[in-house]
mmCIF file of C-alpha atoms in Angstrom:
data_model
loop_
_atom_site.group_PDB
_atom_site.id
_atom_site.type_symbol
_atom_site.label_atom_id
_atom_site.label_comp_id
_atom_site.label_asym_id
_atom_site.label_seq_id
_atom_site.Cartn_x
_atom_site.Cartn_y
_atom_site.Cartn_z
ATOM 1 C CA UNK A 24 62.909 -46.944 67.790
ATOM 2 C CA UNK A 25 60.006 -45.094 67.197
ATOM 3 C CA UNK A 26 57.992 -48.498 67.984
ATOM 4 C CA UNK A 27 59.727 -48.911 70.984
ATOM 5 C CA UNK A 28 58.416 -45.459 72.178
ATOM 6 C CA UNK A 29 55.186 -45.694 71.867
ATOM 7 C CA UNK A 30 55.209 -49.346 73.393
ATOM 8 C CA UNK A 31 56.533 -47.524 76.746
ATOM 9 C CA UNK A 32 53.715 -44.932 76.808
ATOM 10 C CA UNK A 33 50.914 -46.916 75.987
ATOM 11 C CA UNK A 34 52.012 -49.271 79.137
ATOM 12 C CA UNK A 35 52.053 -46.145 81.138
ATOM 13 C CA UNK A 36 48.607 -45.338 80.905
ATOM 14 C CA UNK A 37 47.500 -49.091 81.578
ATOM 15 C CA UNK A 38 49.267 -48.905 84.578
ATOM 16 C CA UNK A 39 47.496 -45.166 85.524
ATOM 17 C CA UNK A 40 44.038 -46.438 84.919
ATOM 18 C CA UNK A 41 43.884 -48.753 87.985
ATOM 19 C CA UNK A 42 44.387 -45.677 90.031
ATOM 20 C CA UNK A 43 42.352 -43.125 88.850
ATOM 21 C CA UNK A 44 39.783 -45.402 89.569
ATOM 22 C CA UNK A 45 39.399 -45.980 92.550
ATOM 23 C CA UNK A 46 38.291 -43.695 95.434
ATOM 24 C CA UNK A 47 39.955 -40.884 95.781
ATOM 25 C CA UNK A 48 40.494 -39.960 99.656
ATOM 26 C CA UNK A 49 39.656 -35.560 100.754
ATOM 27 C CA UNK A 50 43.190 -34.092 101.920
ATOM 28 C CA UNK A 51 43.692 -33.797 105.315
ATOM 29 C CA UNK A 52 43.456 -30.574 107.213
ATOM 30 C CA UNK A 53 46.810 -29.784 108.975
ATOM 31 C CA UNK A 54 45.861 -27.594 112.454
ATOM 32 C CA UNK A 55 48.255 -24.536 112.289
ATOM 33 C CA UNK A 56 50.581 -25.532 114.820
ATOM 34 C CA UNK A 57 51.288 -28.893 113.244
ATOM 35 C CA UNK A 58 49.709 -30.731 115.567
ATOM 36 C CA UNK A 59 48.581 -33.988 114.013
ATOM 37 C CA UNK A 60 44.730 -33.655 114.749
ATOM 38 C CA UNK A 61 43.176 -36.633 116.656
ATOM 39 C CA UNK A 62 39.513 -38.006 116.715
ATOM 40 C CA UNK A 63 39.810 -39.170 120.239
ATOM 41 C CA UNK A 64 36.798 -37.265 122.334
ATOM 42 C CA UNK A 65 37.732 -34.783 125.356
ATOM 43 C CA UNK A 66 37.209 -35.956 129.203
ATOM 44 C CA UNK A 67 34.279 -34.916 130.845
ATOM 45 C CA UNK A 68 35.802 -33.907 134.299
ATOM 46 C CA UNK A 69 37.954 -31.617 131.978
ATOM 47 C CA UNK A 70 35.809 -28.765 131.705
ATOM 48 C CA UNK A 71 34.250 -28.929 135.772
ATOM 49 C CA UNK A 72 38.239 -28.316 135.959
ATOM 50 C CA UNK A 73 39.113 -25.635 133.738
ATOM 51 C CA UNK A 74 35.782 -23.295 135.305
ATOM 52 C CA UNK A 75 37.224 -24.090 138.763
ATOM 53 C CA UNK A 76 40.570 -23.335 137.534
ATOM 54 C CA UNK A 77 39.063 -19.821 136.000
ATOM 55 C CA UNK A 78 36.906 -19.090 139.418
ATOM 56 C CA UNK A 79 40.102 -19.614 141.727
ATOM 57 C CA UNK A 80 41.841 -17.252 139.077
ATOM 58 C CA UNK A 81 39.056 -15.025 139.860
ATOM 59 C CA UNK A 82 38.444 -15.345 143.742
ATOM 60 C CA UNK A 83 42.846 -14.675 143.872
ATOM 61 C CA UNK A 84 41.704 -11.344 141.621
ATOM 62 C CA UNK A 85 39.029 -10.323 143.720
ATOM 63 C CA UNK A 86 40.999 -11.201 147.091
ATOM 64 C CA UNK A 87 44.003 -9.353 145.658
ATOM 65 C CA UNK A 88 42.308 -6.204 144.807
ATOM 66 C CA UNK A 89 40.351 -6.057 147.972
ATOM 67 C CA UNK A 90 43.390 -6.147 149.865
ATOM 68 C CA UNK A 91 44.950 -3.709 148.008
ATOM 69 C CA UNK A 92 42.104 -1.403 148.486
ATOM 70 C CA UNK A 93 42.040 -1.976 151.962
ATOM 71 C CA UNK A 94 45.528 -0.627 151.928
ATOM 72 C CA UNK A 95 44.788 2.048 150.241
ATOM 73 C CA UNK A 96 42.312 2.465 152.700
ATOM 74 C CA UNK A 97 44.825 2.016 155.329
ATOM 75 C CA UNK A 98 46.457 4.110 154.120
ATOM 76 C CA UNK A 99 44.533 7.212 153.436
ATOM 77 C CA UNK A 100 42.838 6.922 157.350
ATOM 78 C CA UNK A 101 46.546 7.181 158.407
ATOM 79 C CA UNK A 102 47.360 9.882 156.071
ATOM 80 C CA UNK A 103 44.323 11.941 157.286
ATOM 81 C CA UNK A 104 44.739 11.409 160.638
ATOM 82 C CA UNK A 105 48.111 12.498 161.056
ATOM 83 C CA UNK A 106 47.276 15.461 159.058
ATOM 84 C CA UNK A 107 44.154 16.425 161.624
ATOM 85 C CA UNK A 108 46.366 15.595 164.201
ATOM 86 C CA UNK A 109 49.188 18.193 163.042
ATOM 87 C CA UNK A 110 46.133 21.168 162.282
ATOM 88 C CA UNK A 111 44.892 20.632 165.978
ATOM 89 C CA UNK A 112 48.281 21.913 167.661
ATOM 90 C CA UNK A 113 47.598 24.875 165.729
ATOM 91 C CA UNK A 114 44.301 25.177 166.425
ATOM 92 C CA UNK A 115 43.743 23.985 169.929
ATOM 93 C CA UNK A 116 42.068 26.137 172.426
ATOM 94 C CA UNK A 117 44.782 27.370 174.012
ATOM 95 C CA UNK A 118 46.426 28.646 170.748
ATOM 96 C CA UNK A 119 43.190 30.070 168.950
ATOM 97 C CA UNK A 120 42.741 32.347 172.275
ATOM 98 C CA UNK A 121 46.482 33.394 171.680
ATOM 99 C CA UNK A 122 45.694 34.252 168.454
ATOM 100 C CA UNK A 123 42.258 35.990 169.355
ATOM 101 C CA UNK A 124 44.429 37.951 171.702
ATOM 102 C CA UNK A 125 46.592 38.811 169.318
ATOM 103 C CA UNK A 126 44.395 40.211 166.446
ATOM 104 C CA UNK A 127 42.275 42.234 168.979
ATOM 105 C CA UNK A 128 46.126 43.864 169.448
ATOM 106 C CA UNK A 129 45.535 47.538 167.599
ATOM 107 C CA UNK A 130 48.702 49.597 165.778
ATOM 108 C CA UNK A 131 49.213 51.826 169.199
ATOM 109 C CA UNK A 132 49.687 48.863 171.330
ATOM 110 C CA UNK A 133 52.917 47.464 169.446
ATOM 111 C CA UNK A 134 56.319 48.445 168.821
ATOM 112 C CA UNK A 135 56.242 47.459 164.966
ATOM 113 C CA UNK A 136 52.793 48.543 163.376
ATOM 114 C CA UNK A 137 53.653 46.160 160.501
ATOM 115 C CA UNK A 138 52.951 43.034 162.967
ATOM 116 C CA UNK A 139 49.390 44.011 163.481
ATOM 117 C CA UNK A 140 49.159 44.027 159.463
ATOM 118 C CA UNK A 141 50.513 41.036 158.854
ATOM 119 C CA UNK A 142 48.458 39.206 161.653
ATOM 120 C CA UNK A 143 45.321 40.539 159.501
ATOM 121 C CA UNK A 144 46.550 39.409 156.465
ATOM 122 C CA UNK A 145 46.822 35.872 157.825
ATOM 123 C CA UNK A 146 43.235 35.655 159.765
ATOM 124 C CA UNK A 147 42.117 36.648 156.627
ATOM 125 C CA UNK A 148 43.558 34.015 154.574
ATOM 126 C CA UNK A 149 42.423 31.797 156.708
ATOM 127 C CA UNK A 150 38.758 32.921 156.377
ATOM 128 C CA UNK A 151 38.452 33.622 160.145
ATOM 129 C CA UNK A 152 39.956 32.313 163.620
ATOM 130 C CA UNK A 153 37.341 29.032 163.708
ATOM 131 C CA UNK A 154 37.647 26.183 165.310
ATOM 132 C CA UNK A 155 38.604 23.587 162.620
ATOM 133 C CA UNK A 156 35.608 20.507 162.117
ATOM 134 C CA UNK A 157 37.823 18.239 160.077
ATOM 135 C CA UNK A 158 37.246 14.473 160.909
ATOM 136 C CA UNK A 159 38.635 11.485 160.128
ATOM 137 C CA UNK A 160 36.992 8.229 160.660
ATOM 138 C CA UNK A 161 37.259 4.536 159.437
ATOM 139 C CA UNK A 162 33.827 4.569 158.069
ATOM 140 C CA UNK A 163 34.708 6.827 155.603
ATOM 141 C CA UNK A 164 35.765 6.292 152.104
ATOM 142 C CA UNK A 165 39.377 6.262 150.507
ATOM 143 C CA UNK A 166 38.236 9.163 148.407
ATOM 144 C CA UNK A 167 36.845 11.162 151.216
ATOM 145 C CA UNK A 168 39.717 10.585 153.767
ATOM 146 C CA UNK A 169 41.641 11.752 151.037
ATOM 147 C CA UNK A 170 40.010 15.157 150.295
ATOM 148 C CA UNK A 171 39.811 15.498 154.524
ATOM 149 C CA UNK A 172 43.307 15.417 154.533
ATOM 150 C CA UNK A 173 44.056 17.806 151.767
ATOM 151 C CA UNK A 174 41.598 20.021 153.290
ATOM 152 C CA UNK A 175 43.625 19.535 156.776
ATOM 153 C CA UNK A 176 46.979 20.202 155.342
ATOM 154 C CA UNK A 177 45.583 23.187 153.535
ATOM 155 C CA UNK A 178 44.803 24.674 156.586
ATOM 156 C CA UNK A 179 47.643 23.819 158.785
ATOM 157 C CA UNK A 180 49.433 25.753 156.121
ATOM 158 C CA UNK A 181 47.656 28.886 156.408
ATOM 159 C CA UNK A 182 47.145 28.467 160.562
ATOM 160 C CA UNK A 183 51.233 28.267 160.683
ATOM 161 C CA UNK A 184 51.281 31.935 158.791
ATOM 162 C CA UNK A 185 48.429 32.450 161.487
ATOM 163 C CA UNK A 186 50.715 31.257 164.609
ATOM 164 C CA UNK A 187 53.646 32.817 162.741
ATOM 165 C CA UNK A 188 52.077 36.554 162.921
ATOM 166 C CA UNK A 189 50.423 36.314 166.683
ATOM 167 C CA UNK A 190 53.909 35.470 167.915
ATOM 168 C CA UNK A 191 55.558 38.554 166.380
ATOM 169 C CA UNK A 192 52.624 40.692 167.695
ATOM 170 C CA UNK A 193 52.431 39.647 171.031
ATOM 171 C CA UNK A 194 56.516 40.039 171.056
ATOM 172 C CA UNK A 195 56.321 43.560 169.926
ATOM 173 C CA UNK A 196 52.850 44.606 172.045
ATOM 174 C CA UNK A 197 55.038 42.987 175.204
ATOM 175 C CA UNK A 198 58.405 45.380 173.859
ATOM 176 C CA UNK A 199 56.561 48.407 174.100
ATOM 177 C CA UNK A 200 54.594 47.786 177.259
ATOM 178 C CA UNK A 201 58.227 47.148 178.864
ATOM 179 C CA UNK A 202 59.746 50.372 177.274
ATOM 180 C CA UNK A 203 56.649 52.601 178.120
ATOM 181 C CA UNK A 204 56.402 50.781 182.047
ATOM 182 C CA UNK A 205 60.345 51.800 182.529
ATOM 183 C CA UNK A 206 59.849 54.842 181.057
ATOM 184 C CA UNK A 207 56.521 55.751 183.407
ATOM 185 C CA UNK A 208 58.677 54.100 186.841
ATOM 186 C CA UNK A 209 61.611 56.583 185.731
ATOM 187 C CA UNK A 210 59.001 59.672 185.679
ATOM 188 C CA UNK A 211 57.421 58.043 188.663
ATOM 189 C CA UNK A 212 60.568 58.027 190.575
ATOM 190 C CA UNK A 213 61.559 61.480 190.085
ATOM 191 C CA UNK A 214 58.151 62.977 191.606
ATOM 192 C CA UNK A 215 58.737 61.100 194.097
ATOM 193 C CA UNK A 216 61.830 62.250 195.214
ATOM 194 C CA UNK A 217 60.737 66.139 194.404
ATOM 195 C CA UNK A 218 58.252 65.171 197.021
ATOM 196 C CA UNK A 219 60.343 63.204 199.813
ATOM 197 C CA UNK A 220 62.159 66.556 199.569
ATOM 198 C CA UNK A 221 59.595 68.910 200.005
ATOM 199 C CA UNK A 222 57.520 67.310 202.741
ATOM 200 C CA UNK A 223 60.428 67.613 205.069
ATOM 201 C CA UNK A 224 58.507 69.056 208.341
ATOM 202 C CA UNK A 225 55.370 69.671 206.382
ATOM 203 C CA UNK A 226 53.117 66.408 207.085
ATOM 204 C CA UNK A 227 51.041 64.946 210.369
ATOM 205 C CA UNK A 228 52.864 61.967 210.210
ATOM 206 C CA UNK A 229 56.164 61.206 208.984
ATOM 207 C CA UNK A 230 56.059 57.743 209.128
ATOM 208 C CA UNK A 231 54.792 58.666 205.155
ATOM 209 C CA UNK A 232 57.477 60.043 204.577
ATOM 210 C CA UNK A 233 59.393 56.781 205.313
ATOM 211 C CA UNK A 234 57.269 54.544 203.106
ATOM 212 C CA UNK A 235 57.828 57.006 200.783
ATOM 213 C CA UNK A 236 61.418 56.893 200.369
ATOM 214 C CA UNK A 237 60.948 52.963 200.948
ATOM 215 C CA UNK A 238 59.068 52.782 197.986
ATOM 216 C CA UNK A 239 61.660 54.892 196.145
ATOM 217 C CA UNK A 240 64.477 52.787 197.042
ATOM 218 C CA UNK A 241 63.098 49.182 196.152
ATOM 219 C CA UNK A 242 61.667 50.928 192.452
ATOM 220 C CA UNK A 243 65.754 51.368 191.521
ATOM 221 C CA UNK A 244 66.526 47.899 192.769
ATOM 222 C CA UNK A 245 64.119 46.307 189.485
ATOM 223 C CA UNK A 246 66.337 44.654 187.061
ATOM 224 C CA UNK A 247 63.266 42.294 185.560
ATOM 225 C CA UNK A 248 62.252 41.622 182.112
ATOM 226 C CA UNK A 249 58.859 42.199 182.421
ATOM 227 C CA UNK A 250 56.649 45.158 182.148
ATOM 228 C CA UNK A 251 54.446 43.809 184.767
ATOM 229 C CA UNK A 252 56.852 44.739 187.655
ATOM 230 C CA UNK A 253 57.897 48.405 186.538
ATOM 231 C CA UNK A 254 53.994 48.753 186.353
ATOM 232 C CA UNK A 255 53.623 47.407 189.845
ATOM 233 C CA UNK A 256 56.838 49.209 191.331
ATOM 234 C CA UNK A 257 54.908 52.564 189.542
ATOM 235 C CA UNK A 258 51.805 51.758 191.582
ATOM 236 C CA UNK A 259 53.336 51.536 195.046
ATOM 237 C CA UNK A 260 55.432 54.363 194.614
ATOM 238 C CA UNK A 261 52.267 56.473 193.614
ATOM 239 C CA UNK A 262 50.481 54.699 196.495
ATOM 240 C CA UNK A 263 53.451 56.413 198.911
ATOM 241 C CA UNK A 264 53.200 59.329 197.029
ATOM 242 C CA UNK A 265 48.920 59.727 197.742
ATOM 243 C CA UNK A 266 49.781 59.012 201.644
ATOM 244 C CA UNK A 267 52.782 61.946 201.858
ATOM 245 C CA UNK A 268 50.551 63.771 200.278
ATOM 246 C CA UNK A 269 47.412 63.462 202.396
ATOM 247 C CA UNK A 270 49.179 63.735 205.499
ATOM 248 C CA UNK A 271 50.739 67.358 204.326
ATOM 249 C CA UNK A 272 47.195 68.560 203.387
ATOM 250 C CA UNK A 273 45.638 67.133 207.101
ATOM 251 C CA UNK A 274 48.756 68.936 208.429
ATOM 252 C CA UNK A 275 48.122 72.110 206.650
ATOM 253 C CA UNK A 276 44.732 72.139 207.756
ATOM 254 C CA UNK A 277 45.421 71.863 211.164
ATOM 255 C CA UNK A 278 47.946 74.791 210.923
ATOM 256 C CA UNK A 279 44.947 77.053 209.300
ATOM 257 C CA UNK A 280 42.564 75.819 211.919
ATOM 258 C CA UNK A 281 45.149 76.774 214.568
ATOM 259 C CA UNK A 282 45.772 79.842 213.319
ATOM 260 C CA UNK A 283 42.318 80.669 213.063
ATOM 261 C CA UNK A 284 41.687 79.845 216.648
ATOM 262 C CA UNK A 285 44.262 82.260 217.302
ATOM 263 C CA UNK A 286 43.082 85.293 215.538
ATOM 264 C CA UNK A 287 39.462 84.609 216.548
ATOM 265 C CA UNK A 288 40.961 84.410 220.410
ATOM 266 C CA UNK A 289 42.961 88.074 219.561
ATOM 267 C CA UNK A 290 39.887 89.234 218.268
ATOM 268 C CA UNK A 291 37.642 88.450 220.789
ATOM 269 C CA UNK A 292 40.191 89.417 223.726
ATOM 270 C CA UNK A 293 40.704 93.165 221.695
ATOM 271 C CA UNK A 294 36.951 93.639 221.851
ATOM 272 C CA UNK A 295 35.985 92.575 225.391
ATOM 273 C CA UNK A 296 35.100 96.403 227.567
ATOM 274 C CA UNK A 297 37.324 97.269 230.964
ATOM 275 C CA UNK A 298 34.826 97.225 232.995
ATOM 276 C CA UNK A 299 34.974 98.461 236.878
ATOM 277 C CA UNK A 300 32.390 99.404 239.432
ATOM 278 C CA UNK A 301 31.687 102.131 241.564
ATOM 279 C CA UNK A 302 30.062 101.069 244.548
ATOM 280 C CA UNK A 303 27.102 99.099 243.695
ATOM 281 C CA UNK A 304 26.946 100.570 240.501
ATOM 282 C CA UNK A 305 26.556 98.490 237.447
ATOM 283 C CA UNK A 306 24.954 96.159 239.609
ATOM 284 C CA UNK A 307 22.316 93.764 238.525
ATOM 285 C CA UNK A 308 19.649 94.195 241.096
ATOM 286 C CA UNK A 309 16.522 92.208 239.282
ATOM 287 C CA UNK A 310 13.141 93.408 240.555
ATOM 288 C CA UNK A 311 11.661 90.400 242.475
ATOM 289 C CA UNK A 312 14.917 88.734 243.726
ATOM 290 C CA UNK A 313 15.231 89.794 247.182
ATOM 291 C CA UNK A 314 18.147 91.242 248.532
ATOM 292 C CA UNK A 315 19.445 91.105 252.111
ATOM 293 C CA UNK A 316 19.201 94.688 253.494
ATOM 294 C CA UNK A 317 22.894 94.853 255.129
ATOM 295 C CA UNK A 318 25.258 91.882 253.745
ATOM 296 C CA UNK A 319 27.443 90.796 256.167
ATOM 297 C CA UNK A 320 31.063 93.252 255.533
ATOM 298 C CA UNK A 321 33.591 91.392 253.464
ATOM 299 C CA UNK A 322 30.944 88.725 252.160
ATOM 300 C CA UNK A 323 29.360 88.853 249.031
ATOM 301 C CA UNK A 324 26.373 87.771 247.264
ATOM 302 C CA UNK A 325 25.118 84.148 247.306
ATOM 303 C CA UNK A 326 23.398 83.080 244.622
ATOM 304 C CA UNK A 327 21.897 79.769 246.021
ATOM 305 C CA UNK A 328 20.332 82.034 248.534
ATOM 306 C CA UNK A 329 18.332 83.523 246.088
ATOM 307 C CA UNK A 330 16.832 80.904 243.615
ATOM 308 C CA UNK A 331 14.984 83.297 241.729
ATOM 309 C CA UNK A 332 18.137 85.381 240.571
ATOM 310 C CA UNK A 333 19.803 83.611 237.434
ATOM 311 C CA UNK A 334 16.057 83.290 236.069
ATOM 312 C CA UNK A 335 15.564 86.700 236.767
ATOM 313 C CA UNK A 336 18.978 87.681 234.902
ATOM 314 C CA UNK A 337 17.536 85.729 232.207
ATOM 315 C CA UNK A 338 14.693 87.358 232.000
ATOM 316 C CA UNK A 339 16.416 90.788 232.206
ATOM 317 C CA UNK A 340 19.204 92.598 230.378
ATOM 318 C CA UNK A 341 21.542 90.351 230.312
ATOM 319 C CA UNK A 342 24.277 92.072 232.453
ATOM 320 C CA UNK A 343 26.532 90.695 234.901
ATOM 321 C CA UNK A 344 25.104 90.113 238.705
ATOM 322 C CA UNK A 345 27.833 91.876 241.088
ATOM 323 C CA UNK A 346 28.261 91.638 245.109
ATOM 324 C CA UNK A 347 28.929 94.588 246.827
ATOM 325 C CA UNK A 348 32.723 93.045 246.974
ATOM 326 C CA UNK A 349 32.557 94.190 242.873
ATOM 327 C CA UNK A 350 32.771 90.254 241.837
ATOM 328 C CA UNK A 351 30.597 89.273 239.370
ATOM 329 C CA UNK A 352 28.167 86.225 240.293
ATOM 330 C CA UNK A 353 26.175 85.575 237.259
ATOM 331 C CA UNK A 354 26.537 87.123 233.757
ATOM 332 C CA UNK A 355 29.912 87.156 233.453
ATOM 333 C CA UNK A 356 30.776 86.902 230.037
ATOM 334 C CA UNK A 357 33.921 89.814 229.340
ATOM 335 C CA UNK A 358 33.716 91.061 232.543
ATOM 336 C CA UNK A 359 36.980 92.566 233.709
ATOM 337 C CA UNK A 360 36.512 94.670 236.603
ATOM 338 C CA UNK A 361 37.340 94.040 240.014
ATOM 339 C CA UNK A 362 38.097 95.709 243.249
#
């Protein structure tokens, strides 16, 4: 058995010894993904294909992004504009001089002094009532159209508190300019009247008188909203008022010039002498006028037939020149007397 054994095992290793022999092949390495590696050589138009493959890939990247930042570009030009476009109906010329207008409004102009604090609170804030330079322009870049339109909204913000506060000033300056234009018409109105009554026979014309209560009559016929027409219903009615007046003071001047007349007419009448002649006496006789030796009865003297007599009385005293009828012929100032 034991024989048997070792016959078996000794015809094992002459069968073994053929094999170990000969040559012994390396072991194959296996690629990771199983693949069963091959020795056949790559194309050569493979790799001309897989760079043009990789630049298209690239080119599409390129061409992709671009037009994505031209959107963006696109974008942000439309973004600013519109945002300029909004700041400049806040900040045209038409509404900066409204606001001007309003901030040069002081705290005795307006109804509500807390307007006129607010509206310099909010030119303040906005660092001044200037004309805004923001622009927006295709040249620029993404970035800057950006920050131009943040600085455009940023402002239209604090221009809306701006337009906000001029409008309540401007309401409340135009509320007490109403109230105080009624308030002077009313006053207006009532001198006036005091003086329609108390011109009654007292001016040089009366046709004043008629504009007067004209004027006084179409002032309580205003029913408008507006300051602007009390103020101008105020200045015809003192217009009337300047002509009544007038006309009473040329009247009353006339009455003291009259009366004047009169007294100085009462004086001079009181003061003038009676003065009568006796005969020839109180006769001017002047010494080198010649006088006829026997004037003809009832006649008297004629002065044109002496032409040396009135230069004569000149000359002389001064008296009055009397015929021998006792009427004066030269000189006659406050002479009285007769025959």
């Amino acid at each position: 058995m034991a024989d048997q054994g070792d016959e078996e095992a000794e015809g094992l290793e002459n069968v073994s010894d053929p094999v170990e022999s000969e040559t012994v092949s390396p072991p194959a390495i296996m690629p990771d993904n199983g693949d069963v590696p091959s020795d056949r050589r790559r194309p050569k138009w493979l790799v001309p294909v897989i760079i043009a493959v990789i630049a298209v890939i690239v080119v599409a990247g390129l061409v992709g992004w671009r037009l994505a930042e031209n959107r963006q570009h696109d974008a942000a030009l439309d973004s600013c504009s519109r945002a300029v476009k909004t700041l400049q109906e806040k900040t045209g010329s038409a509404k900066m001089a409204s606001y001007r207008e309003a901030a040069d409004v002081n705290a005795g102009q307006v109804k509500d002094v807390s307007t006129v604090l607010a509206m310099a609170r909010s030119v303040k804030n906005a660092e001044g009532l200037k004309q805004p330079t923001i622009q927006c322009k295709a040249s620029m870049s993404t970035g800057d159209l950006n920050t131009e339109a943040g600085k455009a909204k940023k402002l239209d913000s604090k221009y809306e508190a701006v337009a906000k506060a001029a409008k309540a000033v401007l309401a409340s300056r135009d509320t007490k300019a109403l109230e105080d234009a009624k308030a002077a018409l009313d006053g207006k109105k009532d001198e006036a009247s005091k003086l329609l009554g108390n011109s009654d026979g007292r001016v040089a014309d009366n046709a004043t008188r008629d504009s007067l209560k004209q004027a006084i009559d179409k002032a309580g016929q205003i029913k408008d909203g507006k300051a602007k027409a009390y103020q101008d219903a105020a200045s015809a009615l003192q217009a009337a008022i300047d002509q009544v007046n007038a006309s009473m003071q040329a009247k009353s001047q006339a009455d003291q010039q009259a009366a004047a007349q009169a007294a100085q007419q009462q004086d001079t009448t009181q003061r003038q002498p009676s003065y009568r002649p006796s005969g020839n006496r109180g006769r001017y006789q002047p010494a080198q006028a010649p006088v006829p030796s026997s004037p003809q009865q009832g006649g008297s003297l004629n002065i044109q037939d002496y032409p040396n007599l009135w230069e004569q009385l000149q000359k002389g005293d001064g008296g009055p020149a009397i015929d021998n009828q006792g009427n004066c012929i030269a000189n006659c100032y406050g002479w009285t007397g007769s025959n």
